[in-house]
Amino acid sequence: MVKKTNDIRFELKDKLWWWGSNILGFIASVVLIVSFVLTLPFRNYGSAGMRFAVRLIFVCLLIGVFVGSYLYYIPHQSPDFGNKTKYFIVNRGDTVYDIGHKLYKMGAISGEFSFVVFSRLLGHSRKLKSGRYAIKPKTSMSEIFRILTEGAAVPFNITIPEGLTVAQTADLLDRQLNFNKDEFLRICSDRVLLDSLGITADDLEGYLFPNTYNFFYDESPQRVVNKMISYFFANLPDSFEQKAKKLDLSFYEAVIMASLIEKEAMIDDERPLISAVYHSRLKKRMRLQCDPSVIYALGGLNRPLYYKDLEINSPYNTYRYYGLPPGPICSPGKASLEAAVNPADVDYLYFVARGDGSHIFSVTNREHINAKNRIKRAKRLGLLP
């Protein structure tokens, strides 16, 4: 209702401007004709002063006609910048000059000065709202004013991929939104929020569900966090907690398991197999030996994992400590959550990466060593990356 009222007001204001500019031009034309007729008797007998007055009136009227036409034509002009919708961002704190410059550079208006002048004349300069806006081809300046003053912003489609940490998610959002990253991280560590979700860890690691979201440019960190958490719970596999209990895992431990699977698996069909290996190792009291958990303990790596890295004294080092790490190492997707509570019915205890995204799975350590040797030979021969 409020938006509809604003539309009516803007349309009324636009029509008043149209009528005003046309009436001004009409009056100027009438006065020009009348003054011409009234001065006819004096053309042969008039003094130099009378001729000057006539010329002055004529010039003023021409200016009036020009101004009236200008006042109507410029706001309703629709520059041709192609046949594709263009997007631009108004940041908080942008002046009317900044906005005019952006619009001019993208070809949406014919001049920056005109935009500034009309925004002030029409009283729009203090009403322009920040956000991301879509400008369609042949949109007039008048329509642009309506879009900006109503805050008719359009959302971003932002994809949060599987396997990101809380910190990586914050960085991604910070690059694309007018976003307070520090506030986002603070909310993700808010003890009241964590307790309400039954999370004993220090942050929301594992709960920021990977998905493609529609976020507005000025979306608040709190709304972003709330949306991602709600998507997490909405996308949990059926009977997730009940299935976890049957596997002797708590809800949170199942999320941890899913995060390990997410970082290890690149092929969906292998997720249940990797899950089976980890579940079997837990039952047999074997260390999980999950490389991604060590990388997480190291704060991330831009290089291969070295043997010396496996010595780090961290509860996330599953080469050194038994059992699951104390928390998730990333945000798992739905397929990994599904695999965490639905492991394949196999006897595998080992797997090794081929280097192409797939793995070789083995039951015994001897088979595992042979698999690693085969992969090394294949890499030397250039058969594997």
mmCIF file of C-alpha atoms in Angstrom:
data_model
loop_
_atom_site.group_PDB
_atom_site.id
_atom_site.type_symbol
_atom_site.label_atom_id
_atom_site.label_comp_id
_atom_site.label_asym_id
_atom_site.label_seq_id
_atom_site.Cartn_x
_atom_site.Cartn_y
_atom_site.Cartn_z
ATOM 1 C CA MET A 1 0.000 0.000 0.000
ATOM 2 C CA VAL A 2 2.835 2.407 0.897
ATOM 3 C CA LYS A 3 4.647 1.650 -2.349
ATOM 4 C CA LYS A 4 1.448 2.177 -4.348
ATOM 5 C CA THR A 5 0.882 5.528 -2.619
ATOM 6 C CA ASN A 6 4.459 6.573 -3.437
ATOM 7 C CA ASP A 7 3.927 5.577 -7.082
ATOM 8 C CA ILE A 8 0.774 7.731 -7.247
ATOM 9 C CA ARG A 9 2.575 10.694 -5.669
ATOM 10 C CA PHE A 10 5.519 10.378 -8.048
ATOM 11 C CA GLU A 11 3.224 10.065 -11.061
ATOM 12 C CA LEU A 12 1.226 13.113 -9.916
ATOM 13 C CA LYS A 13 4.409 15.111 -9.426
ATOM 14 C CA ASP A 14 5.649 14.065 -12.854
ATOM 15 C CA LYS A 15 2.364 15.087 -14.481
ATOM 16 C CA LEU A 16 2.416 18.466 -12.709
ATOM 17 C CA TRP A 17 5.948 18.984 -14.014
ATOM 18 C CA TRP A 18 4.808 18.048 -17.522
ATOM 19 C CA TRP A 19 1.852 20.434 -17.414
ATOM 20 C CA GLY A 20 3.937 23.184 -15.828
ATOM 21 C CA SER A 21 6.673 23.055 -18.445
ATOM 22 C CA ASN A 22 4.147 22.909 -21.289
ATOM 23 C CA ILE A 23 2.065 25.758 -19.861
ATOM 24 C CA LEU A 24 5.236 27.828 -19.499
ATOM 25 C CA GLY A 25 6.087 27.198 -23.133
ATOM 26 C CA PHE A 26 2.483 27.944 -24.196
ATOM 27 C CA ILE A 27 2.350 31.220 -22.249
ATOM 28 C CA ALA A 28 5.684 32.229 -23.707
ATOM 29 C CA SER A 29 4.383 31.547 -27.219
ATOM 30 C CA VAL A 30 1.154 33.506 -26.610
ATOM 31 C CA VAL A 31 3.024 36.474 -25.172
ATOM 32 C CA LEU A 32 5.383 36.382 -28.133
ATOM 33 C CA ILE A 33 2.470 36.530 -30.606
ATOM 34 C CA VAL A 34 0.611 39.230 -28.659
ATOM 35 C CA SER A 35 3.706 41.374 -28.299
ATOM 36 C CA PHE A 36 4.363 41.025 -32.013
ATOM 37 C CA VAL A 37 0.807 42.160 -32.875
ATOM 38 C CA LEU A 38 0.807 45.050 -30.397
ATOM 39 C CA THR A 39 4.072 46.423 -31.682
ATOM 40 C CA LEU A 40 3.059 46.411 -35.349
ATOM 41 C CA PRO A 41 1.774 50.065 -35.345
ATOM 42 C CA PHE A 42 5.068 51.284 -33.918
ATOM 43 C CA ARG A 43 7.362 49.543 -36.335
ATOM 44 C CA ASN A 44 7.498 52.437 -38.798
ATOM 45 C CA TYR A 45 7.262 55.236 -36.280
ATOM 46 C CA GLY A 46 8.817 53.860 -33.128
ATOM 47 C CA SER A 47 11.941 55.179 -31.498
ATOM 48 C CA ALA A 48 15.155 53.230 -30.940
ATOM 49 C CA GLY A 49 14.039 52.575 -27.344
ATOM 50 C CA MET A 50 10.805 50.980 -28.539
ATOM 51 C CA ARG A 51 12.696 48.774 -30.980
ATOM 52 C CA PHE A 52 15.066 47.718 -28.215
ATOM 53 C CA ALA A 53 12.116 46.872 -25.943
ATOM 54 C CA VAL A 54 10.518 44.752 -28.648
ATOM 55 C CA ARG A 55 13.773 42.900 -29.236
ATOM 56 C CA LEU A 56 14.252 42.358 -25.511
ATOM 57 C CA ILE A 57 10.744 40.944 -25.175
ATOM 58 C CA PHE A 58 11.370 38.727 -28.161
ATOM 59 C CA VAL A 59 14.644 37.404 -26.707
ATOM 60 C CA CYS A 60 13.080 36.806 -23.285
ATOM 61 C CA LEU A 61 10.214 34.928 -24.851
ATOM 62 C CA LEU A 62 12.581 32.786 -26.875
ATOM 63 C CA ILE A 63 14.445 31.980 -23.667
ATOM 64 C CA GLY A 64 11.132 31.121 -22.015
ATOM 65 C CA VAL A 65 10.213 28.762 -24.838
ATOM 66 C CA PHE A 66 13.661 27.157 -24.683
ATOM 67 C CA VAL A 67 13.574 26.757 -20.889
ATOM 68 C CA GLY A 68 10.064 25.322 -20.948
ATOM 69 C CA SER A 69 11.031 22.805 -23.604
ATOM 70 C CA TYR A 70 14.261 21.954 -21.767
ATOM 71 C CA LEU A 71 12.471 21.440 -18.458
ATOM 72 C CA TYR A 72 10.207 18.897 -20.065
ATOM 73 C CA TYR A 73 12.483 17.217 -22.587
ATOM 74 C CA ILE A 74 15.577 16.435 -20.477
ATOM 75 C CA PRO A 75 13.893 14.502 -17.599
ATOM 76 C CA HIS A 76 11.844 12.507 -20.108
ATOM 77 C CA GLN A 77 14.673 11.809 -22.524
ATOM 78 C CA SER A 78 15.598 8.119 -22.829
ATOM 79 C CA PRO A 79 19.224 7.661 -23.964
ATOM 80 C CA ASP A 80 19.879 4.552 -26.012
ATOM 81 C CA PHE A 81 22.600 2.473 -24.312
ATOM 82 C CA GLY A 82 21.788 -0.845 -25.975
ATOM 83 C CA ASN A 83 19.215 -3.540 -25.423
ATOM 84 C CA LYS A 84 20.510 -5.009 -22.150
ATOM 85 C CA THR A 85 19.564 -4.044 -18.611
ATOM 86 C CA LYS A 86 22.461 -2.413 -16.788
ATOM 87 C CA TYR A 87 23.139 -2.526 -13.071
ATOM 88 C CA PHE A 88 24.792 0.043 -10.875
ATOM 89 C CA ILE A 89 25.371 0.553 -7.176
ATOM 90 C CA VAL A 90 24.627 3.569 -5.020
ATOM 91 C CA ASN A 91 26.824 3.385 -1.946
ATOM 92 C CA ARG A 92 25.925 4.872 1.388
ATOM 93 C CA GLY A 93 27.322 8.386 1.448
ATOM 94 C CA ASP A 94 27.276 8.850 -2.336
ATOM 95 C CA THR A 95 26.406 12.426 -3.294
ATOM 96 C CA VAL A 96 24.052 13.347 -6.108
ATOM 97 C CA TYR A 97 27.188 14.204 -8.118
ATOM 98 C CA ASP A 98 28.598 10.691 -7.549
ATOM 99 C CA ILE A 99 25.344 9.082 -8.648
ATOM 100 C CA GLY A 100 25.057 11.319 -11.700
ATOM 101 C CA HIS A 101 28.621 10.453 -12.715
ATOM 102 C CA LYS A 102 27.932 6.695 -12.469
ATOM 103 C CA LEU A 103 24.748 6.995 -14.511
ATOM 104 C CA TYR A 104 26.459 9.132 -17.139
ATOM 105 C CA LYS A 105 29.386 6.712 -17.492
ATOM 106 C CA MET A 106 27.024 3.795 -18.084
ATOM 107 C CA GLY A 107 25.072 5.839 -20.650
ATOM 108 C CA ALA A 108 21.800 5.962 -18.709
ATOM 109 C CA ILE A 109 21.595 9.784 -18.734
ATOM 110 C CA SER A 110 22.705 12.347 -21.291
ATOM 111 C CA GLY A 111 24.518 14.613 -18.830
ATOM 112 C CA GLU A 112 25.724 14.698 -15.220
ATOM 113 C CA PHE A 113 24.885 18.386 -14.803
ATOM 114 C CA SER A 114 21.280 17.876 -15.882
ATOM 115 C CA PHE A 115 20.887 15.046 -13.375
ATOM 116 C CA VAL A 116 22.188 17.217 -10.529
ATOM 117 C CA VAL A 117 20.051 20.215 -11.535
ATOM 118 C CA PHE A 118 16.821 18.266 -11.856
ATOM 119 C CA SER A 119 17.414 16.234 -8.705
ATOM 120 C CA ARG A 120 17.601 19.530 -6.804
ATOM 121 C CA LEU A 121 14.735 21.227 -8.654
ATOM 122 C CA LEU A 122 12.445 18.252 -8.065
ATOM 123 C CA GLY A 123 13.555 17.777 -4.464
ATOM 124 C CA HIS A 124 15.069 14.320 -5.044
ATOM 125 C CA SER A 125 18.678 15.002 -4.065
ATOM 126 C CA ARG A 126 18.173 14.068 -0.388
ATOM 127 C CA LYS A 127 15.859 11.145 -1.101
ATOM 128 C CA LEU A 128 18.144 8.971 -3.246
ATOM 129 C CA LYS A 129 18.605 5.616 -1.512
ATOM 130 C CA SER A 130 21.616 3.320 -1.538
ATOM 131 C CA GLY A 131 21.415 -0.117 -3.111
ATOM 132 C CA ARG A 132 21.922 -2.056 -6.329
ATOM 133 C CA TYR A 133 19.625 -0.913 -9.125
ATOM 134 C CA ALA A 134 18.617 -2.190 -12.541
ATOM 135 C CA ILE A 135 18.249 0.355 -15.342
ATOM 136 C CA LYS A 136 16.440 -1.006 -18.380
ATOM 137 C CA PRO A 137 17.050 0.318 -21.904
ATOM 138 C CA LYS A 138 15.259 3.581 -22.742
ATOM 139 C CA THR A 139 14.565 4.453 -19.103
ATOM 140 C CA SER A 140 14.028 8.204 -18.714
ATOM 141 C CA MET A 141 15.701 10.344 -16.080
ATOM 142 C CA SER A 142 12.290 10.877 -14.512
ATOM 143 C CA GLU A 143 11.867 7.110 -14.135
ATOM 144 C CA ILE A 144 15.410 6.801 -12.733
ATOM 145 C CA PHE A 145 14.505 9.360 -10.073
ATOM 146 C CA ARG A 146 11.459 7.276 -9.181
ATOM 147 C CA ILE A 147 13.548 4.101 -8.891
ATOM 148 C CA LEU A 148 16.198 5.746 -6.715
ATOM 149 C CA THR A 149 13.846 7.628 -4.408
ATOM 150 C CA GLU A 150 11.628 4.609 -3.809
ATOM 151 C CA GLY A 151 14.651 2.424 -3.143
ATOM 152 C CA ALA A 152 13.492 -0.067 -5.779
ATOM 153 C CA ALA A 153 16.769 -1.963 -5.467
ATOM 154 C CA VAL A 154 17.308 -5.425 -6.920
ATOM 155 C CA PRO A 155 19.020 -8.250 -5.020
ATOM 156 C CA PHE A 156 22.264 -9.990 -5.875
ATOM 157 C CA ASN A 157 22.335 -13.684 -6.647
ATOM 158 C CA ILE A 158 25.262 -14.726 -4.475
ATOM 159 C CA THR A 159 26.432 -18.330 -4.509
ATOM 160 C CA ILE A 160 28.030 -19.641 -1.336
ATOM 161 C CA PRO A 161 29.787 -22.830 -2.485
ATOM 162 C CA GLU A 162 30.114 -25.976 -0.413
ATOM 163 C CA GLY A 163 33.177 -26.292 1.769
ATOM 164 C CA LEU A 164 33.754 -22.674 2.829
ATOM 165 C CA THR A 165 34.675 -21.751 6.377
ATOM 166 C CA VAL A 166 32.944 -18.959 8.288
ATOM 167 C CA ALA A 167 35.905 -16.656 7.577
ATOM 168 C CA GLN A 168 35.866 -17.471 3.846
ATOM 169 C CA THR A 169 32.119 -16.868 3.712
ATOM 170 C CA ALA A 170 32.613 -13.481 5.373
ATOM 171 C CA ASP A 171 35.277 -12.551 2.805
ATOM 172 C CA LEU A 172 33.046 -13.581 -0.111
ATOM 173 C CA LEU A 173 30.099 -11.538 1.167
ATOM 174 C CA ASP A 174 32.345 -8.580 1.956
ATOM 175 C CA ARG A 175 33.495 -8.480 -1.683
ATOM 176 C CA GLN A 176 29.961 -8.373 -3.074
ATOM 177 C CA LEU A 177 27.834 -6.511 -0.522
ATOM 178 C CA ASN A 178 27.962 -3.236 1.381
ATOM 179 C CA PHE A 179 28.824 -5.429 4.290
ATOM 180 C CA ASN A 180 30.297 -5.183 7.783
ATOM 181 C CA LYS A 181 32.477 -8.292 7.872
ATOM 182 C CA ASP A 182 33.499 -7.790 11.489
ATOM 183 C CA GLU A 183 29.856 -7.597 12.558
ATOM 184 C CA PHE A 184 29.128 -10.787 10.605
ATOM 185 C CA LEU A 185 31.956 -12.644 12.375
ATOM 186 C CA ARG A 186 30.800 -11.292 15.737
ATOM 187 C CA ILE A 187 27.276 -12.603 15.150
ATOM 188 C CA CYS A 188 28.673 -15.990 14.100
ATOM 189 C CA SER A 189 30.390 -16.171 17.493
ATOM 190 C CA ASP A 190 27.500 -14.794 19.547
ATOM 191 C CA ARG A 191 27.147 -17.029 22.580
ATOM 192 C CA VAL A 192 23.422 -16.412 22.979
ATOM 193 C CA LEU A 193 22.780 -17.423 19.367
ATOM 194 C CA LEU A 194 25.017 -20.488 19.652
ATOM 195 C CA ASP A 195 23.325 -21.624 22.867
ATOM 196 C CA SER A 196 19.890 -21.224 21.277
ATOM 197 C CA LEU A 197 21.014 -23.653 18.552
ATOM 198 C CA GLY A 198 22.588 -26.061 21.031
ATOM 199 C CA ILE A 199 26.072 -25.454 19.624
ATOM 200 C CA THR A 200 28.873 -25.858 22.144
ATOM 201 C CA ALA A 201 31.603 -24.698 19.744
ATOM 202 C CA ASP A 202 32.853 -21.131 19.500
ATOM 203 C CA ASP A 203 31.153 -20.183 16.239
ATOM 204 C CA LEU A 204 28.713 -21.204 13.512
ATOM 205 C CA GLU A 205 31.263 -23.216 11.553
ATOM 206 C CA GLY A 206 29.314 -25.858 9.657
ATOM 207 C CA TYR A 207 25.921 -24.134 9.933
ATOM 208 C CA LEU A 208 26.153 -21.488 7.178
ATOM 209 C CA PHE A 209 24.421 -23.507 4.497
ATOM 210 C CA PRO A 210 25.942 -23.345 0.989
ATOM 211 C CA ASN A 211 23.362 -22.124 -1.484
ATOM 212 C CA THR A 212 22.556 -19.393 -4.010
ATOM 213 C CA TYR A 213 20.952 -16.561 -2.059
ATOM 214 C CA ASN A 214 19.186 -13.347 -3.005
ATOM 215 C CA PHE A 215 20.803 -10.666 -0.869
ATOM 216 C CA PHE A 216 20.289 -6.923 -1.197
ATOM 217 C CA TYR A 217 23.348 -4.705 -1.398
ATOM 218 C CA ASP A 218 22.651 -3.248 2.050
ATOM 219 C CA GLU A 219 21.603 -6.557 3.624
ATOM 220 C CA SER A 220 22.418 -6.554 7.336
ATOM 221 C CA PRO A 221 24.852 -9.210 8.642
ATOM 222 C CA GLN A 222 22.193 -10.394 11.093
ATOM 223 C CA ARG A 223 19.689 -11.067 8.302
ATOM 224 C CA VAL A 224 22.346 -12.868 6.267
ATOM 225 C CA VAL A 225 23.270 -15.142 9.184
ATOM 226 C CA ASN A 226 19.623 -15.831 10.030
ATOM 227 C CA LYS A 227 18.849 -16.734 6.424
ATOM 228 C CA MET A 228 21.800 -19.092 6.077
ATOM 229 C CA ILE A 229 21.031 -20.866 9.353
ATOM 230 C CA SER A 230 17.372 -21.262 8.427
ATOM 231 C CA TYR A 231 18.419 -22.793 5.086
ATOM 232 C CA PHE A 232 20.686 -25.204 6.944
ATOM 233 C CA PHE A 233 17.856 -26.600 9.036
ATOM 234 C CA ALA A 234 15.427 -26.528 6.098
ATOM 235 C CA ASN A 235 17.798 -28.653 4.009
ATOM 236 C CA LEU A 236 18.709 -31.273 6.593
ATOM 237 C CA PRO A 237 18.143 -34.814 5.300
ATOM 238 C CA ASP A 238 15.097 -36.619 6.657
ATOM 239 C CA SER A 239 15.568 -38.112 10.141
ATOM 240 C CA PHE A 240 19.090 -36.669 10.299
ATOM 241 C CA GLU A 241 19.331 -36.626 14.087
ATOM 242 C CA GLN A 242 17.700 -40.054 14.511
ATOM 243 C CA LYS A 243 20.059 -41.637 11.978
ATOM 244 C CA ALA A 244 23.030 -39.973 13.680
ATOM 245 C CA LYS A 245 22.033 -41.515 17.026
ATOM 246 C CA LYS A 246 21.919 -44.980 15.462
ATOM 247 C CA LEU A 247 25.520 -44.404 14.407
ATOM 248 C CA ASP A 248 26.462 -43.322 17.953
ATOM 249 C CA LEU A 249 26.835 -39.695 16.896
ATOM 250 C CA SER A 250 25.225 -36.586 18.312
ATOM 251 C CA PHE A 251 23.617 -34.072 15.964
ATOM 252 C CA TYR A 252 26.706 -31.860 16.151
ATOM 253 C CA GLU A 253 29.095 -34.775 15.607
ATOM 254 C CA ALA A 254 27.161 -35.722 12.478
ATOM 255 C CA VAL A 255 27.659 -32.163 11.177
ATOM 256 C CA ILE A 256 31.386 -32.487 11.917
ATOM 257 C CA MET A 257 31.461 -35.770 10.009
ATOM 258 C CA ALA A 258 29.664 -34.127 7.074
ATOM 259 C CA SER A 259 32.258 -31.332 6.982
ATOM 260 C CA LEU A 260 35.116 -33.851 6.731
ATOM 261 C CA ILE A 261 33.323 -35.644 3.895
ATOM 262 C CA GLU A 262 32.704 -32.309 2.138
ATOM 263 C CA LYS A 263 36.392 -31.427 2.076
ATOM 264 C CA GLU A 264 37.525 -34.910 1.009
ATOM 265 C CA ALA A 265 34.967 -35.716 -1.696
ATOM 266 C CA MET A 266 34.721 -34.209 -5.153
ATOM 267 C CA ILE A 267 32.517 -36.925 -6.631
ATOM 268 C CA ASP A 268 29.050 -37.366 -5.140
ATOM 269 C CA ASP A 269 29.081 -41.150 -5.518
ATOM 270 C CA GLU A 270 32.172 -41.324 -3.302
ATOM 271 C CA ARG A 271 30.669 -39.428 -0.372
ATOM 272 C CA PRO A 272 28.947 -42.498 1.165
ATOM 273 C CA LEU A 273 32.195 -44.479 0.708
ATOM 274 C CA ILE A 274 34.299 -41.847 2.492
ATOM 275 C CA SER A 275 31.636 -41.709 5.197
ATOM 276 C CA ALA A 276 31.888 -45.499 5.596
ATOM 277 C CA VAL A 277 35.686 -45.293 6.004
ATOM 278 C CA TYR A 278 35.417 -42.673 8.759
ATOM 279 C CA HIS A 279 32.627 -44.478 10.601
ATOM 280 C CA SER A 280 34.558 -47.757 10.467
ATOM 281 C CA ARG A 281 37.706 -46.066 11.749
ATOM 282 C CA LEU A 282 35.799 -44.531 14.651
ATOM 283 C CA LYS A 283 34.412 -47.929 15.610
ATOM 284 C CA LYS A 284 37.835 -49.571 15.424
ATOM 285 C CA ARG A 285 39.468 -46.732 17.379
ATOM 286 C CA MET A 286 41.679 -45.792 14.453
ATOM 287 C CA ARG A 287 42.784 -42.236 13.802
ATOM 288 C CA LEU A 288 40.771 -40.652 10.987
ATOM 289 C CA GLN A 289 43.897 -39.214 9.304
ATOM 290 C CA CYS A 290 41.887 -36.587 7.435
ATOM 291 C CA ASP A 291 44.205 -34.195 5.585
ATOM 292 C CA PRO A 292 41.658 -31.333 5.364
ATOM 293 C CA SER A 293 41.333 -31.294 9.168
ATOM 294 C CA VAL A 294 45.086 -30.656 9.446
ATOM 295 C CA ILE A 295 44.866 -27.916 6.825
ATOM 296 C CA TYR A 296 42.070 -26.341 8.883
ATOM 297 C CA ALA A 297 44.258 -26.528 11.999
ATOM 298 C CA LEU A 298 47.007 -24.714 10.089
ATOM 299 C CA GLY A 299 44.604 -21.929 9.119
ATOM 300 C CA GLY A 300 44.481 -22.963 5.468
ATOM 301 C CA LEU A 301 47.258 -23.682 2.980
ATOM 302 C CA ASN A 302 48.157 -22.508 -0.519
ATOM 303 C CA ARG A 303 50.591 -25.390 -0.961
ATOM 304 C CA PRO A 304 50.609 -29.185 -0.610
ATOM 305 C CA LEU A 305 50.459 -30.692 2.864
ATOM 306 C CA TYR A 306 53.917 -31.739 4.100
ATOM 307 C CA TYR A 307 54.750 -34.533 6.534
ATOM 308 C CA LYS A 308 56.000 -31.971 9.050
ATOM 309 C CA ASP A 309 52.516 -30.388 9.020
ATOM 310 C CA LEU A 310 51.101 -33.607 10.454
ATOM 311 C CA GLU A 311 52.965 -32.894 13.695
ATOM 312 C CA ILE A 312 50.936 -29.796 14.602
ATOM 313 C CA ASN A 313 49.565 -30.017 18.130
ATOM 314 C CA SER A 314 45.908 -29.235 17.524
ATOM 315 C CA PRO A 315 42.724 -31.131 18.387
ATOM 316 C CA TYR A 316 41.892 -30.738 14.680
ATOM 317 C CA ASN A 317 44.939 -32.839 13.780
ATOM 318 C CA THR A 318 43.282 -36.198 13.159
ATOM 319 C CA TYR A 319 46.676 -37.766 12.494
ATOM 320 C CA ARG A 320 47.619 -37.070 16.101
ATOM 321 C CA TYR A 321 44.319 -37.290 17.976
ATOM 322 C CA TYR A 322 41.673 -39.994 17.952
ATOM 323 C CA GLY A 323 38.039 -39.391 17.161
ATOM 324 C CA LEU A 324 36.357 -36.488 15.420
ATOM 325 C CA PRO A 325 37.805 -32.982 15.614
ATOM 326 C CA PRO A 326 36.064 -30.655 18.120
ATOM 327 C CA GLY A 327 34.061 -28.855 15.426
ATOM 328 C CA PRO A 328 33.227 -28.751 11.713
ATOM 329 C CA ILE A 329 36.002 -27.652 9.376
ATOM 330 C CA CYS A 330 33.657 -26.101 6.783
ATOM 331 C CA SER A 331 30.018 -25.738 5.800
ATOM 332 C CA PRO A 332 28.889 -29.041 4.266
ATOM 333 C CA GLY A 333 26.326 -29.275 1.498
ATOM 334 C CA LYS A 334 23.232 -31.435 1.498
ATOM 335 C CA ALA A 335 24.952 -34.391 -0.199
ATOM 336 C CA SER A 336 27.630 -34.538 2.496
ATOM 337 C CA LEU A 337 25.054 -34.207 5.288
ATOM 338 C CA GLU A 338 23.168 -37.085 3.694
ATOM 339 C CA ALA A 339 26.316 -39.203 3.427
ATOM 340 C CA ALA A 340 27.308 -38.513 7.037
ATOM 341 C CA VAL A 341 24.274 -40.416 8.359
ATOM 342 C CA ASN A 342 23.990 -42.876 5.465
ATOM 343 C CA PRO A 343 27.424 -44.492 5.060
ATOM 344 C CA ALA A 344 27.827 -47.133 2.376
ATOM 345 C CA ASP A 345 27.696 -50.757 3.487
ATOM 346 C CA VAL A 346 31.353 -51.546 2.737
ATOM 347 C CA ASP A 347 34.415 -52.679 4.710
ATOM 348 C CA TYR A 348 36.815 -50.007 3.477
ATOM 349 C CA LEU A 349 39.239 -48.522 6.011
ATOM 350 C CA TYR A 350 41.512 -46.558 3.671
ATOM 351 C CA PHE A 351 41.365 -44.322 0.624
ATOM 352 C CA VAL A 352 43.923 -42.378 -1.369
ATOM 353 C CA ALA A 353 43.376 -39.585 -3.876
ATOM 354 C CA ARG A 354 44.268 -40.193 -7.507
ATOM 355 C CA GLY A 355 44.689 -36.487 -8.148
ATOM 356 C CA ASP A 356 41.788 -36.215 -10.573
ATOM 357 C CA GLY A 357 39.096 -35.883 -7.890
ATOM 358 C CA SER A 358 38.545 -39.615 -7.452
ATOM 359 C CA HIS A 359 39.936 -42.058 -4.868
ATOM 360 C CA ILE A 360 41.029 -45.669 -4.579
ATOM 361 C CA PHE A 361 39.429 -47.403 -1.586
ATOM 362 C CA SER A 362 41.029 -50.323 0.260
ATOM 363 C CA VAL A 363 40.143 -52.751 3.042
ATOM 364 C CA THR A 364 43.662 -53.543 4.285
ATOM 365 C CA ASN A 365 46.760 -51.452 4.816
ATOM 366 C CA ARG A 366 48.668 -53.600 2.288
ATOM 367 C CA GLU A 367 46.045 -52.835 -0.373
ATOM 368 C CA HIS A 368 46.271 -49.164 0.577
ATOM 369 C CA ILE A 369 50.066 -49.093 0.159
ATOM 370 C CA ASN A 370 49.791 -50.838 -3.199
ATOM 371 C CA ALA A 371 47.185 -48.290 -4.303
ATOM 372 C CA LYS A 372 49.478 -45.404 -3.346
ATOM 373 C CA ASN A 373 52.358 -46.970 -5.277
ATOM 374 C CA ARG A 374 50.179 -47.430 -8.366
ATOM 375 C CA ILE A 375 49.162 -43.778 -8.229
ATOM 376 C CA LYS A 376 52.797 -42.656 -7.889
ATOM 377 C CA ARG A 377 53.776 -44.695 -10.957
ATOM 378 C CA ALA A 378 50.839 -43.314 -12.935
ATOM 379 C CA LYS A 379 51.846 -39.758 -12.053
ATOM 380 C CA ARG A 380 55.454 -40.372 -13.088
ATOM 381 C CA LEU A 381 54.202 -41.643 -16.434
ATOM 382 C CA GLY A 382 51.945 -38.612 -16.811
ATOM 383 C CA LEU A 383 48.789 -40.702 -16.661
ATOM 384 C CA LEU A 384 47.471 -38.773 -13.645
ATOM 385 C CA PRO A 385 47.783 -35.095 -12.728
#
